[in-house]
């Protein structure tokens, strides 16, 4: 497909015992396709009109749905579209990155209501937890009592095995290793009663793209998110697949070969820490890469070579991924300005044309649309997704 349409979510049932499933199905359909009348919901979900009407009334009573203005046609009664209520459920999302952390308050539409940002040399557990505790308190102080009642959890987007970063982050690795013994849900429970959901940061970004971005257009795709270290995620059967241990789509670990013939991981040859290193070598403070709002003007002579090298690696990795699963698309996003993303996607498309594709069907290469905030928004979406929306692939346990 060309990505111009939104893929369908189907599969309802009328039995009372699966009513929760049907509620999730209807919320997921409206989230994916937008407001629609009850008759259309019943048809798409394969539910009887009576069953759909009962569920819609309950969701409206629970303030999860809003009733829109009647749409009058030429014949029959006017149809009334049902839409997600932005105030229906709120959640927090924390992204823990190598150079910065972001805490957001988001709603079911993916709208960021509040955000706090912190930069650092290295992420250390005590500092991250203090940032989260203070941020939660200040953000909740700004909410009305009715809004605080709609908070459903805290999502944490964190790189897999963060404590192993010392190989790439410098000599202060002993402080990194403290992450190995950190039980995040238990630590957060000391200052918050909200349920905690922990997931890989790149998988969180993939969730954001699936729910609020270009991912709506595709049923199956692989997703790259390029931060300090590149990561990824996969969407299968119309839902993000996290795997039995929450580490599916660990695309940064794909094997590749350096220009000198050394065996490397993709993380070593297609990440922003390489651009950081370029800037340090020419005497430019690399902190400019992580400041908000992002402004990379004046860095073009250093960014362009990085784009070229990264695009070549992404083209090779894309075909490696598609040799395992026949993905229809590869989506690319990252913690960089939109013009960098656009040029990177264009280069990957060109390089893909020159790859050996015997036995493969070339995927569509598309830009992501959520952008640098994808990991935080995706982390915030996790409590909502796990508790209110339909996961067609199942998923790991709630922490």
XYZ file of C-alpha atoms in Angstrom:
399
model
C 0.000 0.000 0.000
C 1.084 3.597 -0.461
C 0.301 4.738 3.057
C -2.583 6.995 1.995
C -5.215 5.082 3.956
C -5.598 3.906 7.525
C -5.580 0.147 7.988
C -8.643 -1.495 9.498
C -9.102 -2.906 12.985
C -11.777 -5.599 13.095
C -12.936 -8.507 15.204
C -15.804 -7.972 17.645
C -17.879 -10.468 19.601
C -21.309 -10.258 21.160
C -20.832 -12.458 24.240
C -21.158 -10.642 27.554
C -17.965 -12.233 28.880
C -15.832 -10.358 26.304
C -17.437 -6.984 26.784
C -14.127 -5.524 27.955
C -12.574 -6.732 24.700
C -15.297 -4.995 22.723
C -14.867 -1.764 24.666
C -11.159 -1.807 23.841
C -11.957 -2.625 20.221
C -14.330 0.321 19.862
C -11.962 2.755 21.577
C -9.136 1.518 19.329
C -11.230 1.919 16.181
C -12.203 5.473 17.050
C -8.625 6.289 18.048
C -7.381 4.966 14.708
C -10.098 6.176 12.330
C -11.538 9.208 14.082
C -15.130 10.002 15.092
C -17.830 7.791 13.605
C -21.514 7.028 14.256
C -22.722 3.945 16.061
C -23.940 2.253 12.897
C -20.486 2.529 11.323
C -18.831 1.306 14.521
C -21.111 -1.742 14.628
C -20.407 -2.530 10.971
C -16.637 -2.201 11.244
C -16.450 -4.143 14.519
C -18.784 -6.930 13.427
C -21.122 -6.241 16.345
C -24.889 -6.123 16.398
C -26.296 -2.566 16.490
C -27.771 -3.285 19.931
C -24.455 -4.492 21.374
C -22.593 -1.530 19.915
C -25.198 0.898 21.294
C -24.923 -0.556 24.813
C -21.132 -0.303 24.807
C -21.156 3.222 23.417
C -23.575 4.390 26.126
C -21.328 2.880 28.808
C -18.180 4.484 27.368
C -19.974 7.811 27.160
C -21.143 7.479 30.776
C -17.542 6.698 31.746
C -16.488 9.938 29.998
C -14.293 8.046 27.554
C -16.368 9.189 24.574
C -18.022 12.448 23.548
C -21.166 12.720 21.465
C -20.628 14.952 18.447
C -23.023 17.192 16.539
C -25.653 15.300 14.495
C -24.825 14.918 10.810
C -27.967 15.245 8.709
C -28.251 13.344 5.468
C -30.887 13.317 2.783
C -32.940 10.477 4.273
C -33.396 8.881 7.689
C -32.407 10.093 11.108
C -29.239 12.156 11.480
C -26.137 10.199 12.499
C -24.281 11.182 15.651
C -20.495 10.659 15.537
C -18.813 9.392 18.683
C -15.332 10.729 19.442
C -12.680 10.142 22.070
C -12.968 12.517 24.998
C -9.570 14.230 25.428
C -10.301 14.478 29.152
C -11.257 10.804 29.399
C -7.850 9.540 30.502
C -4.452 11.155 31.153
C -1.039 9.652 31.783
C 2.579 10.557 32.411
C 5.494 9.484 30.268
C 9.197 9.632 31.140
C 11.876 9.224 28.475
C 15.342 8.444 29.813
C 17.987 9.218 27.226
C 21.746 9.294 27.195
C 21.915 13.107 27.217
C 18.471 14.228 28.363
C 15.241 13.192 30.050
C 11.719 14.344 29.251
C 8.595 14.054 31.360
C 5.254 14.663 29.665
C 1.608 14.648 30.644
C -0.440 13.405 27.712
C -4.025 12.474 26.881
C -5.562 9.667 24.831
C -5.186 11.742 21.653
C -1.444 12.034 22.168
C -1.632 15.741 22.952
C 1.119 16.839 25.321
C -0.507 18.902 28.080
C 2.673 19.634 30.063
C 6.355 18.857 29.599
C 9.567 19.136 31.582
C 13.038 18.676 30.087
C 16.409 18.076 31.691
C 19.871 17.753 30.160
C 22.841 16.035 31.793
C 26.222 14.524 31.044
C 25.079 11.037 31.984
C 21.773 9.625 33.299
C 22.176 8.532 36.902
C 19.389 6.756 38.827
C 19.121 9.120 41.791
C 19.013 12.192 39.557
C 16.422 10.703 37.207
C 14.164 9.657 40.094
C 14.461 13.109 41.680
C 13.559 14.717 38.343
C 10.524 12.438 38.055
C 9.344 12.991 41.629
C 9.568 16.764 41.382
C 7.997 16.799 37.912
C 5.033 14.643 38.940
C 4.336 16.869 41.929
C 4.469 20.088 39.931
C 2.416 18.760 37.041
C -0.290 17.369 39.302
C -0.454 20.667 41.169
C -1.523 22.244 37.895
C -4.428 19.837 37.364
C -8.012 20.262 38.452
C -9.335 17.602 40.872
C -11.395 16.040 38.067
C -8.286 15.734 35.896
C -6.250 14.117 38.667
C -8.948 11.459 38.931
C -8.397 10.586 35.261
C -4.677 9.830 35.655
C -4.099 6.163 34.816
C -0.362 5.591 35.177
C 3.260 6.401 34.448
C 5.060 5.010 31.410
C 8.861 4.780 31.501
C 10.771 4.583 28.214
C 14.303 3.406 28.978
C 16.993 1.724 26.840
C 17.378 -2.011 27.288
C 20.104 -2.845 29.824
C 21.055 0.773 30.377
C 23.883 -0.234 32.692
C 25.873 -1.574 29.724
C 26.251 1.896 28.227
C 29.613 2.402 29.897
C 31.377 0.953 26.850
C 30.205 3.904 24.755
C 29.607 6.637 27.334
C 33.017 7.081 28.928
C 35.022 5.941 31.934
C 32.460 6.697 34.626
C 30.883 3.284 34.134
C 30.594 2.335 37.810
C 27.798 4.844 38.276
C 26.036 3.448 35.231
C 26.125 -0.053 36.627
C 23.895 1.133 39.470
C 20.999 0.911 36.981
C 21.344 -2.867 37.031
C 19.974 -3.010 40.575
C 17.272 -0.364 40.196
C 13.684 -1.635 40.438
C 11.939 1.323 38.825
C 8.344 0.436 39.783
C 9.392 -0.094 43.412
C 11.459 3.102 43.499
C 8.626 5.152 41.999
C 6.095 3.603 44.386
C 7.843 5.489 47.188
C 6.438 8.781 45.903
C 3.537 7.874 43.589
C 0.573 5.500 43.824
C 0.064 5.449 40.049
C 0.771 2.123 38.290
C 4.117 2.034 36.479
C 4.675 0.552 33.009
C 8.260 0.077 31.822
C 9.188 -0.463 28.173
C 12.099 -0.001 25.821
C 12.473 3.633 24.770
C 12.573 2.892 21.027
C 9.544 0.624 21.380
C 7.817 3.530 23.113
C 8.616 5.723 20.099
C 7.176 3.007 17.838
C 3.972 3.075 19.903
C 3.728 6.843 19.433
C 4.146 6.499 15.670
C 1.589 3.688 15.538
C -1.033 5.531 17.575
C -0.536 9.140 16.498
C 1.610 9.208 13.356
C 2.329 7.535 10.022
C 2.019 4.096 11.558
C -1.746 4.336 11.150
C -1.285 3.818 7.422
C 0.416 0.426 7.621
C -0.456 -2.952 9.070
C 3.113 -4.280 9.276
C 6.256 -2.167 9.406
C 9.657 -1.836 11.023
C 10.582 1.416 12.726
C 13.928 3.097 13.344
C 14.367 5.819 15.939
C 17.767 7.477 15.961
C 18.807 9.070 19.220
C 22.216 9.008 20.863
C 21.935 5.308 20.013
C 19.721 3.939 17.279
C 16.857 1.668 18.296
C 13.726 0.338 16.759
C 10.389 -1.389 16.978
C 8.079 -3.534 14.882
C 4.358 -3.404 14.180
C 2.635 -6.655 13.227
C -1.027 -7.403 12.586
C -1.968 -3.783 13.174
C -0.299 -3.425 16.583
C 3.165 -2.845 18.029
C 4.774 -6.169 18.892
C 6.903 -6.030 22.042
C 7.882 -9.699 22.287
C 7.798 -12.125 25.202
C 10.456 -10.155 27.119
C 9.660 -6.683 25.794
C 12.735 -6.508 23.537
C 11.312 -7.182 20.075
C 12.567 -4.843 17.387
C 16.051 -4.411 18.896
C 17.191 -3.141 15.516
C 20.226 -1.340 16.917
C 21.797 -4.759 17.500
C 21.688 -5.786 13.830
C 25.129 -6.862 12.682
C 26.959 -4.837 10.071
C 30.508 -4.360 8.822
C 32.589 -1.222 9.285
C 34.572 0.324 6.394
C 37.633 -1.470 7.839
C 35.886 -4.835 7.722
C 35.212 -5.076 11.449
C 32.022 -6.700 12.715
C 29.864 -4.013 14.312
C 26.335 -3.439 15.510
C 24.103 -0.878 13.806
C 24.241 1.138 17.020
C 27.984 1.674 16.371
C 27.595 3.064 12.845
C 24.183 4.792 12.630
C 23.676 6.772 15.837
C 23.823 10.412 16.877
C 26.741 9.794 19.237
C 28.855 9.628 16.057
C 27.720 13.124 15.105
C 28.490 14.230 18.658
C 32.018 12.946 18.201
C 32.406 14.867 14.918
C 31.408 18.092 16.628
C 33.802 17.525 19.539
C 36.667 16.940 17.112
C 36.145 20.358 15.506
C 35.648 22.184 18.801
C 31.838 22.532 18.753
C 29.893 21.896 21.959
C 27.704 18.859 21.110
C 25.082 19.996 23.647
C 23.571 21.987 20.778
C 22.164 18.709 19.440
C 19.923 18.222 22.483
C 18.694 21.748 23.224
C 15.037 22.634 22.815
C 13.843 23.851 20.445
C 16.200 22.058 18.090
C 18.187 24.351 15.799
C 20.969 22.731 13.812
C 21.523 25.652 11.461
C 25.212 26.180 10.898
C 26.015 22.501 11.418
C 25.268 21.380 7.858
C 28.876 20.652 6.876
C 29.090 18.178 9.774
C 25.552 16.811 9.543
C 25.640 16.027 5.806
C 28.415 13.387 5.998
C 26.680 11.795 8.972
C 23.419 11.603 6.991
C 25.175 9.899 4.077
C 26.893 7.269 6.202
C 23.796 6.611 8.305
C 21.574 6.275 5.231
C 23.824 3.607 3.739
C 23.656 1.594 6.940
C 19.881 1.983 7.218
C 19.414 0.799 3.633
C 21.374 -2.397 4.344
C 19.627 -2.932 7.672
C 16.203 -2.443 6.076
C 16.796 -5.337 3.695
C 18.132 -7.521 6.501
C 14.927 -6.882 8.443
C 12.729 -7.636 5.430
C 14.519 -10.939 4.851
C 12.908 -12.170 8.085
C 9.455 -10.569 7.870
C 7.921 -9.160 4.701
C 7.351 -5.655 6.052
C 5.483 -3.351 3.721
C 7.223 -0.263 5.071
C 10.221 0.994 7.012
C 9.557 4.175 9.018
C 12.461 6.404 10.066
C 12.409 9.065 12.769
C 14.770 10.457 15.348
C 15.855 13.174 17.726
C 16.698 15.646 14.987
C 15.039 18.473 13.026
C 12.530 17.672 10.281
C 14.942 18.651 7.487
C 17.450 16.058 8.692
C 14.752 13.382 8.743
C 13.619 14.308 5.240
C 17.126 14.173 3.787
C 17.901 10.921 5.590
C 14.784 9.217 4.201
C 15.532 10.473 0.690
C 19.075 9.093 0.874
C 17.909 5.707 2.187
C 15.501 5.428 -0.731
C 18.303 6.122 -3.210
C 20.750 3.722 -1.582
C 18.095 1.008 -1.431
C 17.847 1.075 -5.223
C 21.477 -0.029 -5.437
C 21.261 -2.911 -2.954
C 21.134 -6.585 -3.919
C 17.442 -7.406 -3.483
C 17.338 -10.914 -4.938
C 14.587 -12.848 -3.175
C 13.224 -9.745 -1.460
C 10.403 -7.288 -2.041
C 11.636 -3.760 -1.456
C 9.796 -2.013 1.395
C 8.430 1.497 1.183
C 10.732 3.912 3.043
C 8.715 6.573 4.854
C 9.482 9.327 7.370
C 7.976 9.130 10.815
C 5.866 12.094 11.827
C 5.939 12.317 15.627
C 9.521 13.575 15.798
C 12.000 14.071 18.622
C 9.331 13.741 21.335
C 8.240 10.285 20.178
C 9.866 8.370 23.038
C 8.232 10.484 25.762
C 4.830 10.533 24.032
C 5.041 6.796 23.446
C 5.951 6.185 27.080
C 2.909 8.222 28.142
C 0.705 6.237 25.752
C 1.740 2.931 27.312
C -0.530 3.083 30.420
C -3.434 4.111 28.169
C -2.707 1.452 25.549
C -2.319 -1.356 28.079
C -5.498 -0.489 29.993
C -7.900 0.888 27.406
C -6.921 -0.075 23.846
C -6.732 -3.372 21.973
C -3.405 -5.153 21.527
C -3.809 -7.683 18.728
C -0.413 -9.201 19.539
C -0.706 -9.569 23.295
C 2.200 -8.159 25.274
C 4.440 -8.442 28.322
C 3.080 -8.158 31.837
C 2.308 -4.868 33.555
C 5.114 -4.049 35.989
